[in-house]
Amino acid sequence: MSTNILDELEWRGLIAQSTDRNALRSELDGPDPLTLYCGFDPTAPSLHAGNLVPLLTLRRFQQAGARPIVLAGGATGMIGDPRDTGERTLQTADVVAEWASRIRGQLERFVEFDSSPTGALVVDNLDWTGGQGVLEFLRDVGKHFSVNVMLGRETVKRRLAAEGMSYTEFSYLLLQSQDYLRLYREHGCRLQIGGSDQWGNIVGGVELIRRVEGGTAHALTVPLVTDSEGRKFGKSTGGGNIWLDPEMTSPYAWYQYFVNVADADVGRYLRLFTFLSLDEIEALEKDIAERPHLRAGQKRLAEELTTLVHGEHHTRQVVAASQALFGRGELRELDAATLDAALAEIPTVTARLTEQPTIVDLLVNSGLTDSRGAARRTVNEGGAYVNNTKISDEAWHPSESDLLHGRWLVLRRGKRNLAGVQVVRS
RNA sequence: GGCAGGUUGCCCGAGUGGCCAAAGGGAGCGGACUGUAAAUCCGUCGGCUUAGCCUACGAAGGUUCGAAUCCUUCACCUGCCA
């Protein structure tokens, strides 16, 4: 098995921290495929863009000849990993189970399942934690953890300095450590990867394996991605997460998010999120430096990621829609089929001409603004457009001649928030 | 269980009886510039049938012509003590 994977992860900027690199390298050099795992807790009904970094890293390892285990955190999701911002709200068992199964379905799409030695495994930690007794847990796992050490963890220190932390969240480390031990025993798993915020939890497992089994296991974390402003990656401009689930974030919105990545971030994102070679990435970076307005890097990044998550078919559609809607040409010049296809990718509503809906009505009904007040503000600020023509009168309403191909209005708020209005008669 | 401090809009945070839909900052949103970028500057930023009305300062009650501000009870958080 090739150990180049570590070198590749290095140049991609995918290694935040790791246990002894040389020991890990010899582990990868062994005769059998290395087994590694990464866990994903169901804290929402879908994975988000940020989860892609560890998930794709798992896939990179598999392509390099390792065997990946993806773990859905049906148990750990019931507890909640302590975070700096404060105590989490517990979800009911039903909700966690529902989210876990949805996330599991998403995880399965990113690794290969086959009967070869590197074929992936999917597990759920609820399977071995659900029926476990408290006394057993406290004696077999808890006894190996020092509270002194746990209190020294960064997240714990920060939480104790602020609003405190429940015993439940404090216990999270033990659960995740137990998972690693379990997978070490059952599947010979020798490496756990995760986001850099998971370092303490992963090392907890490494320690546990050493104490209980006298064995050596490894830890490797990938960076938590932030943009050049230091903002957490994967937050849409509106502040919400961008999700893998197409019902929660449409393929069009997903593509648009990446097309809009700042120049300063593109090269780094191409390394972190795509499987392009270093040569290809450097060529794109050169292009961005020389001809930034073409946004070749952003477009490639968006295409790669849309294909990865939604497939080639959807990528072709959203690329075509983006070209039609953001192209230099007049919307009026688009033929009916192109316009229909483009509008199919963005939110649309219907309206009746006879009801004389105003621009304010249209903005609200299409979801482009949250309230009538916001819609009026948008119009008064000069940010409302119909068919690329600015509308500055709150009372404006469409007439027959405004319709594209007899039935469409293309509504826009600001530079890039679009919605289609299908106008029906009667 | 006792004592002390706290709970304000998306977030942080000021406000101790009227001038408070509530300072300031951040985020967000719109505009200008540009390249569907960044930076910068300007504007905006609870809702509505918008010269007015409604909702809102942890919850419920009370005092008052008038309460985010005072009183009572409750909930939660933090610290110290038991």
Short mmCIF file of C-alpha atoms in Angstrom, two decimals, chain A residues 84 145-161 165 170 173 199-201:
data_model
loop_
_atom_site.label_atom_id
_atom_site.label_comp_id
_atom_site.label_asym_id
_atom_site.label_seq_id
_atom_site.Cartn_x
_atom_site.Cartn_y
_atom_site.Cartn_z
CA ASP A 84 -17.72 26.36 23.08
CA PHE A 145 -10.35 8.22 32.62
CA SER A 146 -8.85 10.80 34.92
CA VAL A 147 -11.11 13.72 35.71
CA ASN A 148 -8.01 15.85 36.24
CA VAL A 149 -7.00 15.28 32.65
CA MET A 150 -10.51 15.81 31.32
CA LEU A 151 -10.72 19.14 33.13
CA GLY A 152 -7.63 20.23 31.28
CA ARG A 153 -9.24 19.93 27.86
CA GLU A 154 -9.61 23.24 26.07
CA THR A 155 -13.33 23.00 25.46
CA VAL A 156 -13.99 21.99 29.04
CA LYS A 157 -11.87 24.83 30.39
CA ARG A 158 -13.64 27.36 28.23
CA ARG A 159 -17.04 26.04 29.17
CA LEU A 160 -16.24 26.03 32.88
CA ALA A 161 -14.98 29.57 32.61
CA MET A 165 -21.36 22.18 31.41
CA PHE A 170 -18.73 15.93 30.06
CA LEU A 173 -15.33 11.85 25.55
CA TRP A 199 -8.45 15.90 18.60
CA GLY A 200 -9.11 15.46 22.31
CA ASN A 201 -11.85 12.90 21.72
#
